[in-house]
Coordinates of C-alpha atoms and ligand atoms in Angstrom, one line a residue:
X1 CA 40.2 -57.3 32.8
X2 CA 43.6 -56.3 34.5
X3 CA 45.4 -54.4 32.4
X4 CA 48.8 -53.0 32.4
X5 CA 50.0 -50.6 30.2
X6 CA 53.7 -50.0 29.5
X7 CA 55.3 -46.0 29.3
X8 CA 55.3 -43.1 30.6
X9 CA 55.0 -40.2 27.9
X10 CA 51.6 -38.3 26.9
X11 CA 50.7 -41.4 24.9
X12 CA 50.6 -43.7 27.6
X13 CA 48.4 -41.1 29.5
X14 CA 45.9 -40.8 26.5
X15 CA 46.3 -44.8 26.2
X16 CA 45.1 -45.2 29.9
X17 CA 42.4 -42.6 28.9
X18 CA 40.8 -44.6 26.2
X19 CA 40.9 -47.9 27.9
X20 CA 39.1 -46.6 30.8
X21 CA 36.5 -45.6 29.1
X22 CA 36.2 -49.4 28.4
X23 CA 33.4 -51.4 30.2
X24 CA 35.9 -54.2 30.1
X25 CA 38.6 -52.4 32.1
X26 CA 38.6 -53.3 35.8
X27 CA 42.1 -52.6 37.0
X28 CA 44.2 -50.3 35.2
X29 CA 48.2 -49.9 35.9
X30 CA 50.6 -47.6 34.1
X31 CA 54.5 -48.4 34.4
X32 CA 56.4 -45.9 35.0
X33 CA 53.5 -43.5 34.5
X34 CA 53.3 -39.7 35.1
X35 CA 51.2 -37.4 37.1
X36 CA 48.2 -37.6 34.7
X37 CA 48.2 -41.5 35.1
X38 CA 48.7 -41.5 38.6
X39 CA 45.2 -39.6 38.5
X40 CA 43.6 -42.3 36.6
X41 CA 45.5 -45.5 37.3
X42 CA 48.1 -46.9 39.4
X43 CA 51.4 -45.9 38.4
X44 CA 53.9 -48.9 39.4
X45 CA 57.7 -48.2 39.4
X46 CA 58.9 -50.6 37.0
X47 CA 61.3 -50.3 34.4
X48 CA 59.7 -51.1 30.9
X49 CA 62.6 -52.9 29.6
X50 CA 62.8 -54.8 32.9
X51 CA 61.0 -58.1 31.9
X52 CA 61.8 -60.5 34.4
X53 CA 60.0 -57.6 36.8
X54 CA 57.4 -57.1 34.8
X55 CA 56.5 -60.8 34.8
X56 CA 56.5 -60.7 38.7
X57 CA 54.1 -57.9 38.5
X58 CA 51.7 -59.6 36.0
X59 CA 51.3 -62.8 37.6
X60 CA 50.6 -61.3 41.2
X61 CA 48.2 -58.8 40.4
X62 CA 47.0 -61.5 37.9
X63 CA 46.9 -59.1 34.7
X64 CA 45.1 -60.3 31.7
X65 CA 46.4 -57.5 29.1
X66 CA 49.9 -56.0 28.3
X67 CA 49.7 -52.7 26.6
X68 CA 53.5 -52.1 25.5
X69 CA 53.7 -47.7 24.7
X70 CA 57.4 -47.4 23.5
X71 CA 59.5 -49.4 21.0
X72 CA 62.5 -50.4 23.4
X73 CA 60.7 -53.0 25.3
X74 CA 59.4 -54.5 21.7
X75 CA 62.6 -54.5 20.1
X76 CA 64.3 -56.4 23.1
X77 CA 61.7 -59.0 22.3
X78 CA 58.9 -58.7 25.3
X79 CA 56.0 -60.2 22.9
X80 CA 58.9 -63.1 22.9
X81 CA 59.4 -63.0 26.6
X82 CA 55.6 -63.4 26.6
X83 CA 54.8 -66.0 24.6
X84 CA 57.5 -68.4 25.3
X85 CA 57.3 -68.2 29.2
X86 CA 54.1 -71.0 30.6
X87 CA 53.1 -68.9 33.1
X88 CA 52.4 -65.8 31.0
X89 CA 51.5 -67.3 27.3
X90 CA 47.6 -66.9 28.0
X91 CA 48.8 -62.6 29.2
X92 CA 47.6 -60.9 26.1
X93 CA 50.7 -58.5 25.1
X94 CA 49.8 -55.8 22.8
X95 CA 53.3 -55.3 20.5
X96 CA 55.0 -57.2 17.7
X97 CA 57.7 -59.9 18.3
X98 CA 60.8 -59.3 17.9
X99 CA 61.2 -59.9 14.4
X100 CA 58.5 -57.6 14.0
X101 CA 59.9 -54.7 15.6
X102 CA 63.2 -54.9 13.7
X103 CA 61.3 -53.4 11.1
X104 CA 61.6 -49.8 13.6
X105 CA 65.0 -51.4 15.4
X106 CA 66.9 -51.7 11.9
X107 CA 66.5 -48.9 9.0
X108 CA 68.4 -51.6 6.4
X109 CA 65.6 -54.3 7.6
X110 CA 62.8 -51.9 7.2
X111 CA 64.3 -51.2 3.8
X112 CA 64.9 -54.8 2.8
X113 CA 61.4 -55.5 3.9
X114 CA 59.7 -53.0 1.5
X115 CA 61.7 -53.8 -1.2
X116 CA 60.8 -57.7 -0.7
X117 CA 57.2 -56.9 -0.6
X118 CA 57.1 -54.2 -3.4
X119 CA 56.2 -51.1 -0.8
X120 CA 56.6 -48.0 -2.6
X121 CA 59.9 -46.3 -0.6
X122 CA 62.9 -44.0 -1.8
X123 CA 66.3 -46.0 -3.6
X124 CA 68.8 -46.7 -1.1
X125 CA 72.4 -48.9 0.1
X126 CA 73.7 -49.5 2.9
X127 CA 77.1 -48.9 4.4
X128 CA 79.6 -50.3 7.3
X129 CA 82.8 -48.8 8.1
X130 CA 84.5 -51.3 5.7
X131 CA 82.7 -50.1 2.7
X132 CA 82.7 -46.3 4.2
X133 CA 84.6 -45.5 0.5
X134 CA 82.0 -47.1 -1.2
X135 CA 79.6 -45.0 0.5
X136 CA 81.2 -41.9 -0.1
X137 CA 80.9 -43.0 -4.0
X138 CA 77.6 -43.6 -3.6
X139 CA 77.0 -40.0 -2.1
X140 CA 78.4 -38.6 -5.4
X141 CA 76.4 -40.6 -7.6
X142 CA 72.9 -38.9 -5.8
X143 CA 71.7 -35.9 -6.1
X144 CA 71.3 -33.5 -3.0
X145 CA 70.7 -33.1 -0.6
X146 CA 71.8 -36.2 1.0
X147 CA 69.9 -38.3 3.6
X148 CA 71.9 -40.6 6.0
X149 CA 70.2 -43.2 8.8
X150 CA 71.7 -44.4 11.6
X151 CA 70.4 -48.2 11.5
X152 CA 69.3 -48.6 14.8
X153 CA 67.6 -47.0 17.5
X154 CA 68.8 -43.4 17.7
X155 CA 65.6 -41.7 19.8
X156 CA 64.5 -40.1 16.7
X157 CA 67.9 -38.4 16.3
X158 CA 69.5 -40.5 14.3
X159 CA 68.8 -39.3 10.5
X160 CA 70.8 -36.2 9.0
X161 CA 69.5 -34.5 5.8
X162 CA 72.7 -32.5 4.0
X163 CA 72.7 -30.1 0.9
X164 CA 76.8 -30.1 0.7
X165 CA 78.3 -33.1 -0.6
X166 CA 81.4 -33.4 1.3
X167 CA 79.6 -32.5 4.5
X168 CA 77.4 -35.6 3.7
X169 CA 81.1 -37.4 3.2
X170 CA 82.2 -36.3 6.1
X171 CA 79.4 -37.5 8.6
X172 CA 79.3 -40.9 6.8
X173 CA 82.1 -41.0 8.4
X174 CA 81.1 -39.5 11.8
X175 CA 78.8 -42.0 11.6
X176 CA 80.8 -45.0 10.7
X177 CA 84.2 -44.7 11.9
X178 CA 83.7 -42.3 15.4
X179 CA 80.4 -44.0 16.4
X180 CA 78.6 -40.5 16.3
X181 CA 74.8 -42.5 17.0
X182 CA 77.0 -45.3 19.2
X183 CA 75.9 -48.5 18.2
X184 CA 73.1 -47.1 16.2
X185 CA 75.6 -45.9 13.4
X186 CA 77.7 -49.1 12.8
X187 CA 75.4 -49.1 9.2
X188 CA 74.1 -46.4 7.7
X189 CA 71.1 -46.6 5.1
X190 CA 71.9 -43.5 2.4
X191 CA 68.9 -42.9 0.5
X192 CA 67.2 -41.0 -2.0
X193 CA 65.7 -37.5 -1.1
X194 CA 61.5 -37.4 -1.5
X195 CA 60.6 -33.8 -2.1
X196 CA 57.1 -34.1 -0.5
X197 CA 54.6 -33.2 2.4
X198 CA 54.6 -35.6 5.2
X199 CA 51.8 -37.9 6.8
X200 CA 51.6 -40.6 9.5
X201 CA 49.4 -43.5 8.8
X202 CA 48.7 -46.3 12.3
X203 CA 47.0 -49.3 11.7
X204 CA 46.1 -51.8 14.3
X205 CA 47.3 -55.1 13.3
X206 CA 46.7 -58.8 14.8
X207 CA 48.9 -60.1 12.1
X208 CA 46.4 -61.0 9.4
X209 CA 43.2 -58.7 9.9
X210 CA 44.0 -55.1 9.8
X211 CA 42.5 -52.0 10.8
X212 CA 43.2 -48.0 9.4
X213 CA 43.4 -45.8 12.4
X214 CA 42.6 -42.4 12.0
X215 CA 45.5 -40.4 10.1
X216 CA 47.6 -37.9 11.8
X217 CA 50.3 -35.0 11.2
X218 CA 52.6 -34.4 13.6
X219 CA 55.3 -31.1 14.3
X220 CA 58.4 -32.4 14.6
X221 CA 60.9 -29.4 14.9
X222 CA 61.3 -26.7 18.1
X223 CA 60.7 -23.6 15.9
X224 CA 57.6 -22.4 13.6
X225 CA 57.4 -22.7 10.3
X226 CA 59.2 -25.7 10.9
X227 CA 62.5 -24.6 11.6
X228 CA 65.2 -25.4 14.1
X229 CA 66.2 -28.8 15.6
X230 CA 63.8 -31.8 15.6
X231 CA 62.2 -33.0 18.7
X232 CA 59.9 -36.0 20.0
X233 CA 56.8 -33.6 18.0
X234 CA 55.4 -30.7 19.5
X235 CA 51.7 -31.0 18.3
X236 CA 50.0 -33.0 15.9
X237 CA 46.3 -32.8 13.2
X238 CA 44.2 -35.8 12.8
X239 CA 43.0 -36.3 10.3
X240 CA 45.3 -34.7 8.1
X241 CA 43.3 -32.7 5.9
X242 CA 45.3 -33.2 2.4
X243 CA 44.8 -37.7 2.9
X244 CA 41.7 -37.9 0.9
X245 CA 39.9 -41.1 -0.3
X246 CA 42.1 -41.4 -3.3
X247 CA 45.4 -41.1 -1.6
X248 CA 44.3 -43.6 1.4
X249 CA 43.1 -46.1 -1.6
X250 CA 46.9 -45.7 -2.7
X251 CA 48.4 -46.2 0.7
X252 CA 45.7 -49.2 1.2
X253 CA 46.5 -50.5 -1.8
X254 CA 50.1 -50.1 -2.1
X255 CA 51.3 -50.1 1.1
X256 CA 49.1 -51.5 4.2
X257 CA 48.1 -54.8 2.2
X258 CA 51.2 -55.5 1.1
X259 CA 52.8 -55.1 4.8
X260 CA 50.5 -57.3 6.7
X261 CA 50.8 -59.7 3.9
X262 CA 54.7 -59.2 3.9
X263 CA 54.3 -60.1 7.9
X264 CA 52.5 -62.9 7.2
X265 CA 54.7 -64.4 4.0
X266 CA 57.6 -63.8 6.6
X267 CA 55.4 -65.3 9.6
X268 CA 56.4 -63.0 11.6
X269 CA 53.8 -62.5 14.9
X270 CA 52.7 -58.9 14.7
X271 CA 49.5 -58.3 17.0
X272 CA 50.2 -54.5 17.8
X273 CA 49.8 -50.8 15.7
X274 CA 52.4 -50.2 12.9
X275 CA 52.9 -46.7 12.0
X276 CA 53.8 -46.0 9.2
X277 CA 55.7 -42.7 7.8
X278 CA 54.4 -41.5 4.4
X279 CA 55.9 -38.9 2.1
X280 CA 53.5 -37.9 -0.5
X281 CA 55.4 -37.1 -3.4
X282 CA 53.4 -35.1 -5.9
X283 CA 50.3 -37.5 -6.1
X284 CA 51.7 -40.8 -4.6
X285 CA 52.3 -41.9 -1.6
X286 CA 56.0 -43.1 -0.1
X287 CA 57.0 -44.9 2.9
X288 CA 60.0 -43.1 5.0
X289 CA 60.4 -45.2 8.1
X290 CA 58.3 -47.9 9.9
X291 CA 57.4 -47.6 13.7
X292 CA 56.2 -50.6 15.5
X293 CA 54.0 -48.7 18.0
X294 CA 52.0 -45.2 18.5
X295 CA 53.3 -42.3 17.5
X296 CA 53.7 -39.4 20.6
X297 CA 51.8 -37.0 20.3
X298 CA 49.4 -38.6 17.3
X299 CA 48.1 -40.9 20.1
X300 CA 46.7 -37.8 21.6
X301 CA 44.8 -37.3 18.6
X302 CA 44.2 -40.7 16.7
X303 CA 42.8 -42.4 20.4
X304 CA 40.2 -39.4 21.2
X305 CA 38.7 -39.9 17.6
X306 CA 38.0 -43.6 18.2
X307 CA 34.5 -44.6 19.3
X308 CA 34.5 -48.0 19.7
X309 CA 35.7 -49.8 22.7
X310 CA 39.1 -49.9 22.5
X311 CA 39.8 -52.7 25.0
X312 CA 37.2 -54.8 23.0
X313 CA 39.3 -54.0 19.9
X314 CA 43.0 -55.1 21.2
X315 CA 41.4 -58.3 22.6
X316 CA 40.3 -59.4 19.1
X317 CA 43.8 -58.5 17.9
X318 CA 44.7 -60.9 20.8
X319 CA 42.4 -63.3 19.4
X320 CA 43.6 -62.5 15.8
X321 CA 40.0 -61.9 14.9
X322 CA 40.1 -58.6 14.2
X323 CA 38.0 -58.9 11.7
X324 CA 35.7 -59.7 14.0
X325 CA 35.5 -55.9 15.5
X326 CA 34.2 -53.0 14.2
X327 CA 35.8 -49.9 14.4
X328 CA 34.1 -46.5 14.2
X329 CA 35.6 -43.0 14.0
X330 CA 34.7 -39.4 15.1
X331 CA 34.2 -37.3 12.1
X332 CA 35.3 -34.6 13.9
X333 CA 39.0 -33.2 13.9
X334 CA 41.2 -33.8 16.8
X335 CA 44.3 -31.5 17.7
X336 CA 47.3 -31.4 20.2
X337 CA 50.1 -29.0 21.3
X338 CA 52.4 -29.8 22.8
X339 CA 53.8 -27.5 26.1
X340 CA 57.9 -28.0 26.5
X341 CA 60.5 -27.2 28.9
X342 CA 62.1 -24.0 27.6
X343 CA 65.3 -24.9 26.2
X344 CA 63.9 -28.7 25.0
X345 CA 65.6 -30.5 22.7
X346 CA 68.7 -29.1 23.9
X347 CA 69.6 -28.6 28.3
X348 CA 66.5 -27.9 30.0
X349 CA 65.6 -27.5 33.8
X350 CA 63.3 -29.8 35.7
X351 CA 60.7 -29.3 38.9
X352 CA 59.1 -26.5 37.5
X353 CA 55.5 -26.3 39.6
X354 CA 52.7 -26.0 36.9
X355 CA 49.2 -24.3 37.3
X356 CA 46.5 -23.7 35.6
X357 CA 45.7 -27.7 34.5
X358 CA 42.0 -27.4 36.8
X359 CA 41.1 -24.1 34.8
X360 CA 41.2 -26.1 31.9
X361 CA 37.9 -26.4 30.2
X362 CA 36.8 -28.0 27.1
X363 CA 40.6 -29.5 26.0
X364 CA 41.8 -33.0 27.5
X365 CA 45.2 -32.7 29.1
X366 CA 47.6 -35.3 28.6
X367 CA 50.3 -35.2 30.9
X368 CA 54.1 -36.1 29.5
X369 CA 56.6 -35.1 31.2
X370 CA 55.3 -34.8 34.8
X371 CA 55.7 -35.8 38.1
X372 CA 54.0 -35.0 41.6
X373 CA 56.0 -33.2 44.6
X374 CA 54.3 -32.1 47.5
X375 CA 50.9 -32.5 46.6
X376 CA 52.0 -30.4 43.3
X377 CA 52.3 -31.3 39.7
X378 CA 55.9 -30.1 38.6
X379 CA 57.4 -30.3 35.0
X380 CA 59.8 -33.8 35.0
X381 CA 61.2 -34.0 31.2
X382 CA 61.1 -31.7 28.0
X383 CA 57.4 -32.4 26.5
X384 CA 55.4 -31.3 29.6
X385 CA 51.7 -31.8 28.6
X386 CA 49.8 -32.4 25.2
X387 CA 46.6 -30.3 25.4
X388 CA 44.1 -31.7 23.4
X389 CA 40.9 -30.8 21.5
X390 CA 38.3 -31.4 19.2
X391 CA 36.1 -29.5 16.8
X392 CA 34.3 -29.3 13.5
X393 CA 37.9 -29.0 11.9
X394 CA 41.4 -28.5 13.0
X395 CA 41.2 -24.6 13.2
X396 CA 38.2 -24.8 15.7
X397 CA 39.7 -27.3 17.5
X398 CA 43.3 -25.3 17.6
X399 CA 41.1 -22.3 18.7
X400 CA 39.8 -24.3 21.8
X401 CA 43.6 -25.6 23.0
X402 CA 45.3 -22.4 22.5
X403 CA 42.4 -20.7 24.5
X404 CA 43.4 -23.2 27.3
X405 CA 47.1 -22.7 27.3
X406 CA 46.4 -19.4 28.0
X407 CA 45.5 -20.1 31.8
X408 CA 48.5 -22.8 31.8
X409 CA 52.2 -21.9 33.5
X410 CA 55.6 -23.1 33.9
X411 CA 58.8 -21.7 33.9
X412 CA 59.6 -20.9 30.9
X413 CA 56.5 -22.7 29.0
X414 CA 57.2 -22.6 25.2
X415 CA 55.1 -24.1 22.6
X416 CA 54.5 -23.4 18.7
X417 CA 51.6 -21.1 17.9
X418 CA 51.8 -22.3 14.3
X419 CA 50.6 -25.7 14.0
X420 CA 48.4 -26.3 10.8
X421 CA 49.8 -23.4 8.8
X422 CA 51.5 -25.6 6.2
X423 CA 47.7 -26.9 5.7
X424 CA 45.5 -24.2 4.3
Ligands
AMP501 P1 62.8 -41.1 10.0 O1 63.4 -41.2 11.3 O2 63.2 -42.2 9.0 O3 61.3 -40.9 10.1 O4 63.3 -39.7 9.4 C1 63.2 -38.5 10.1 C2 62.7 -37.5 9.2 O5 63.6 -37.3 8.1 C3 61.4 -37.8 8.5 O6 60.3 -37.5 9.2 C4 61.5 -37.0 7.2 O7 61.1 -35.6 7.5 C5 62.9 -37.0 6.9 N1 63.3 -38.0 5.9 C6 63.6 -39.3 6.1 N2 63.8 -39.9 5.0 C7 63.7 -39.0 4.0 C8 63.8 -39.1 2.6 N3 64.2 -40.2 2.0 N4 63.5 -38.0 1.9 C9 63.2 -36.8 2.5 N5 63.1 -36.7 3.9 C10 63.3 -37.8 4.6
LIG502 N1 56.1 -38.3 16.9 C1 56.9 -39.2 16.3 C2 57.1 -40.5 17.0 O1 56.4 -40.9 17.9 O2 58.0 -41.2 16.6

């Protein structure tokens, strides 16, 4: 098969890793891609949210398989695109439809959604700028501290978590009335604050059939002992070592049953991953947000643990006969750090040559931000590279990346040297 995967972020990279390893992957294209893809694939300079481009592409290098990474192109409806255009209904795209990826493109859908289908998730309203009064009542009636959502698509930015009541008030309003998240803010989902440790769980979907993926925990803020701002996730565990058999039965139970039949009451076309954010509160398990694709950087640790061919696997979702396939998992535990841009998530510089990457020995090295100048890899966004590894358990496996990092350099590399201490 032709394939052509859609990104350009570590996932994509450790996306275009796993399906090479497939005997059924003949042509492999990454658009945009990095520097790690354009060592693997063909990178191809298209703009993922450029469909009409994308279908040019497809049909002349006759592509049999769209692998859509990030959740613009899916919210703008490409499964859509896909399936209602002649020429490219019999292109397999990996991705929901668009109804399907409202469920990451609107908070106040993914809440109406859960509450429809009886998913376990925190109390919640939702507010415009004509019930912003309202909204501010409702802030008083909870108890702190506060959490506000932009609605839409905010790049991960868009949820604040307040302990002081009329600073909550006040950025309602930010929200609301000055268009603090743009468009993303014109409703705001308040909700309930879950006191609780925090697990991702991805399941592979064709709409019916489903499929647990391996679990994974990722690092979301700059500093350690997660502290400072939040960022795209600077490392992440799989499998996180607290999701034992009786909490997964929960989150089976509770929650991934009752979404795929939820799509499928709703007949909405879902034939992608959902991943699905968990608070475990006390003993039980909580959804906090939907996402409609992989996470970055879980990918980098839920694809190396999967055996089985992967190519073979999205086909059957293609087919919706996923339960057709089988899926089989490493036992062993994956990790990834993530290397930034010193100064990521705020200003950061660019072009930075980095070294080190052939040195690199026993750790797979997924490449985010990169591009290649001169016949030299040089840093091209905040997350640089995800440095993965494997091992008996997380610590072994943390052992091995930080032991590569070492012969690693940029200009002002930073990373966290914490990951996993909330764990033991
Ligand atoms: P989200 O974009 O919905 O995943 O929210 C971003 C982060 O905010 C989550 O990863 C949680 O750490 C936190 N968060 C979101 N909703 C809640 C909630 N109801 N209670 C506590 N923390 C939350
Ligand atoms: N690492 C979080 C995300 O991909 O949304």
């Amino acid at each position: 098969m032709n394939i052509l995967i859609l990104g350009a972020g570590g996932r994509e990279h450790a996306f275009a890793h796993k399906i090479l390893e497939s005997k059924h992957c003949q042509k492999l294209y990454v658009a945009p891609g990095n520097a790690g893809t354009a060592q693997i694939a063909e990178n191809i300079d298209l703009k993922v949210t450029d469909f009409e481009a994308i279908k040019a592409f497809v049909l002349k290098e006759n592509i049999n398989m769209v692998v859509v990474g990030p959740e613009d192109p899916l919210v703008l409806g490409i499964y859509d695109f896909f399936t209602e255009d002649p020429q490219l209904k019999d292109v397999a795209l990996i991705g929901p439809s668009e109804r399907g990826a409202l469920l990451e493109g609107s908070k106040e859908r993914a809440k109406e959604f859960m509450y429809l289908h009886n998913i376990p998730t925190a109390a919640y309203e939702c507010f415009t700028a004509k019930s912003l009064n309202a909204g501010k009542a409702f802030l008083e009636s909870l108890k702190p501290p506060y959490v506000l959502k932009a609605d839409g698509l905010a790049g991960g930015k868009g949820v604040l978590i307040i302990d002081d009541l009329t600073e909550a008030q006040e950025e309602l309003g930010h929200m609301l009335l000055d268009k603090k998240f743009g468009d993303a803010g014109r409703k705001v989902v308040i909700e309930e604050f879950l006191d609780g440790i925090e697990l991702s769980v991805f399941v592979l979907t064709d709409g019916k059939n489903y499929k647990i993926l391996p679990t994974a925990k990722d690092y979301k803020r700059i500093g350690e002992g997660n502290t400072g701002l939040n960022t795209g996730g600077m490392g992440a565990i799989s499998p996180v070592p607290f999701a034992d058999k009786e909490l997964m039965d929960k989150i089976e139970e509770r929650i991934v049953k009752p979404t795929i039949k939820g799509l499928q009451k709703e007949e909405i076309d879902y034939k992608g991953f959902v991943f699905i954010g968990i608070i475990k509160v006390g003993n039980e398990p909580y959804v906090i947000e939907y996402n409609v694709r992989m996470g970055d950087p879980e990918t980098e640790v839920v694809l190396p643990r999967i055996k089985s061919d992967f190519v073979e696997l999205l086909v059957k979702v293609s087919q919706q006969k996923l339960n057709k396939a089988t899926l089989e998992i490493d036992d062993q535990s994956a990790v990834t750090v993530m290397l930034t841009s010193g100064g990521y998530p705020e200003d950061y510089e660019k072009g930075k040559e980095i070294t080190g990457i052939d040195a690199v020995d026993g750790s797979i090295i997924f490449h985010a931000g990169t591009a290649e100048k001169d016949g030299k890899i040089i840093t091209n966004g905040g997350r640089v590279i995800a440095v993965t590894s494997m091992g008996k358990d997380y610590k072994e496996a943390l052992k091995k990346s930080y032991q590569n990092i070492e012969k690693l350099h940029f200009d002002k590399m930073y990373y966290r040297k914490d990951l996993g201490f909330d764990l033991s």
